[in-house]
C-alpha positions as semicolon CSV with decimal commas, in nm:
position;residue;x (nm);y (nm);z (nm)
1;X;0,000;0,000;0,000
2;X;0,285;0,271;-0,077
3;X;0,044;0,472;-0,256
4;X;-0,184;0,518;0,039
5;X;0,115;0,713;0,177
6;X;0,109;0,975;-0,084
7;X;-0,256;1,038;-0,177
8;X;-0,291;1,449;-0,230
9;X;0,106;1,473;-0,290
10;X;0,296;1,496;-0,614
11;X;0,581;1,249;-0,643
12;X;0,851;1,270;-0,947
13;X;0,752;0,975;-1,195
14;X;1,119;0,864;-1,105
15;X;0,999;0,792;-0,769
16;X;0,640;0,569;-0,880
17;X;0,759;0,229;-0,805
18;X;0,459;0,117;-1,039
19;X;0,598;0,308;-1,311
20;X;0,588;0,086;-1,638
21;X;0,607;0,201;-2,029
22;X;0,274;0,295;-2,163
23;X;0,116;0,065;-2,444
24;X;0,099;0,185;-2,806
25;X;-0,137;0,419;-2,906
26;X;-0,478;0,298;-2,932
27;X;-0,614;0,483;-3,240
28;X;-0,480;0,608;-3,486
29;X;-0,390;0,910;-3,613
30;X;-0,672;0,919;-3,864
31;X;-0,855;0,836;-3,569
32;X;-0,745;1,172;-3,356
33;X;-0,830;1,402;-3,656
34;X;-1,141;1,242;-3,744
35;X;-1,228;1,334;-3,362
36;X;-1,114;1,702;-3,386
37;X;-1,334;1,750;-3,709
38;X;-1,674;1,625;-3,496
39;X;-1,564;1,776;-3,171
40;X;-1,486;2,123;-3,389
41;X;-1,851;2,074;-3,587
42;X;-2,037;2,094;-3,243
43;X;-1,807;2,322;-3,082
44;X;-2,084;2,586;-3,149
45;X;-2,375;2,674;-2,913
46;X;-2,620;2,730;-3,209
47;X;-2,516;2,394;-3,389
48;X;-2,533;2,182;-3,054
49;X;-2,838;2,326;-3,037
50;X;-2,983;2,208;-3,356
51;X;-2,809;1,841;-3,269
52;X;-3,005;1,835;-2,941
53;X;-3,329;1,892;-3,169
54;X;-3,221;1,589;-3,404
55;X;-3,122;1,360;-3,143
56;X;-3,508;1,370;-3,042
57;X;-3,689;1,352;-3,379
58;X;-3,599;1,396;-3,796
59;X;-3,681;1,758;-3,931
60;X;-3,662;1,993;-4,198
61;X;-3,484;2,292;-4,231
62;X;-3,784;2,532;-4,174
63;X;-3,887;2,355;-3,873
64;X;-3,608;2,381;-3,667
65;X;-3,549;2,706;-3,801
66;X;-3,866;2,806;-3,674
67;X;-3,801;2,610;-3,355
68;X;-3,499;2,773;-3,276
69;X;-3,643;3,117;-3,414
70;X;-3,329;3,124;-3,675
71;X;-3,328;3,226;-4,007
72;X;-3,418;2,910;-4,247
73;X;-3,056;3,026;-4,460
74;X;-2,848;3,039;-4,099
75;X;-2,984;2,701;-4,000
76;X;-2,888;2,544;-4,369
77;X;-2,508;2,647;-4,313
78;X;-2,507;2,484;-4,008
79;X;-2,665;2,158;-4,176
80;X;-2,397;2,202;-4,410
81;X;-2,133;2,209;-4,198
82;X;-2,223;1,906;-3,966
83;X;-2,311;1,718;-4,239
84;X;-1,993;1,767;-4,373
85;X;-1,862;1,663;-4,033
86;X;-2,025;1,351;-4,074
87;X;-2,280;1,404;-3,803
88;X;-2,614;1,472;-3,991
89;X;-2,770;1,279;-4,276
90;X;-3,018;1,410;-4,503
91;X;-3,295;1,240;-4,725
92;X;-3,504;1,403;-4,978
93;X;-3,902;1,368;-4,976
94;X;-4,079;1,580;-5,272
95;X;-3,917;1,940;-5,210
96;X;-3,812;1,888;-4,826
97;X;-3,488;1,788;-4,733
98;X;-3,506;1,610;-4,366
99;X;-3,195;1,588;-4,143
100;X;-3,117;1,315;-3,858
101;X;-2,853;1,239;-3,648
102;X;-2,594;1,000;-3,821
103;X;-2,580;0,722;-3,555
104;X;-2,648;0,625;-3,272
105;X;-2,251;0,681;-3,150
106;X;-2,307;1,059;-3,190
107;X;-2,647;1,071;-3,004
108;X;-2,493;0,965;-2,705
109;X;-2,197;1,209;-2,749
110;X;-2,451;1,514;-2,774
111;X;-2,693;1,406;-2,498
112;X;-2,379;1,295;-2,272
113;X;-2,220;1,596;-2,315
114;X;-2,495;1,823;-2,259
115;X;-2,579;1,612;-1,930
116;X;-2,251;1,652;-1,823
117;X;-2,283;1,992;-1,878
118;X;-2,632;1,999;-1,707
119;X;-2,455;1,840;-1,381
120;X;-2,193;2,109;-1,339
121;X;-2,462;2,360;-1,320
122;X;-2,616;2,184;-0,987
């Protein structure tokens, strides 16, 4: 139990008598950037916004602009731009375009992160 004797002080790494080589990475490169791109695409309040709307349900451009009391053109750059991220799809019906979240992988990302954020506040 050596380490009970230092809880809440800093020792030098030298020092850590379980000190051991760290593994390989575990993802790759490809994998890092690929994270940075969706991490940058929500790193906006107004487009984590609009992911918190498709998490819930499918919708059009004019309804969540309308929703979010946005202009329909504002809302369609943001589309753009998470869709380009990889986040959104989008299928066509007649002259409507209707966005959802990609998969299931990035619902949990937006709802965890928001109630993350939604326990700090307490």
């Amino acid at each position: 139990m050596k380490r009970a004797q230092h809880i809440g002080q800093a020792r030098p790494r030298s020092q850590n008598l379980d000190h051991h080589a760290l593994s390989g990475p575990g993802f790759t490169s490809q994998s890092f950037e690929r994270a940075v791109r969706l991490l940058r695409a929500i790193g906006d309040e107004g487009r984590l916004r609009l992911m918190e709307i498709l998490t819930r349900e499918e919708a059009c451009v004019g309804d969540i602009a309308q929703t979010l009391g946005e202009r329909v053109s504002t809302i369609s750059e943001r589309l753009r731009r998470l869709r380009d991220a990889g986040l959104v799809v989008r299928r066509r019906k007649g002259k409507h375009k209707f966005y959802s979240v990609a998969d299931s992988h990035i619902t949990e990302m937006v709802l965890n992160t928001l109630s993350h954020a939604t326990e700090d506040e307490s």
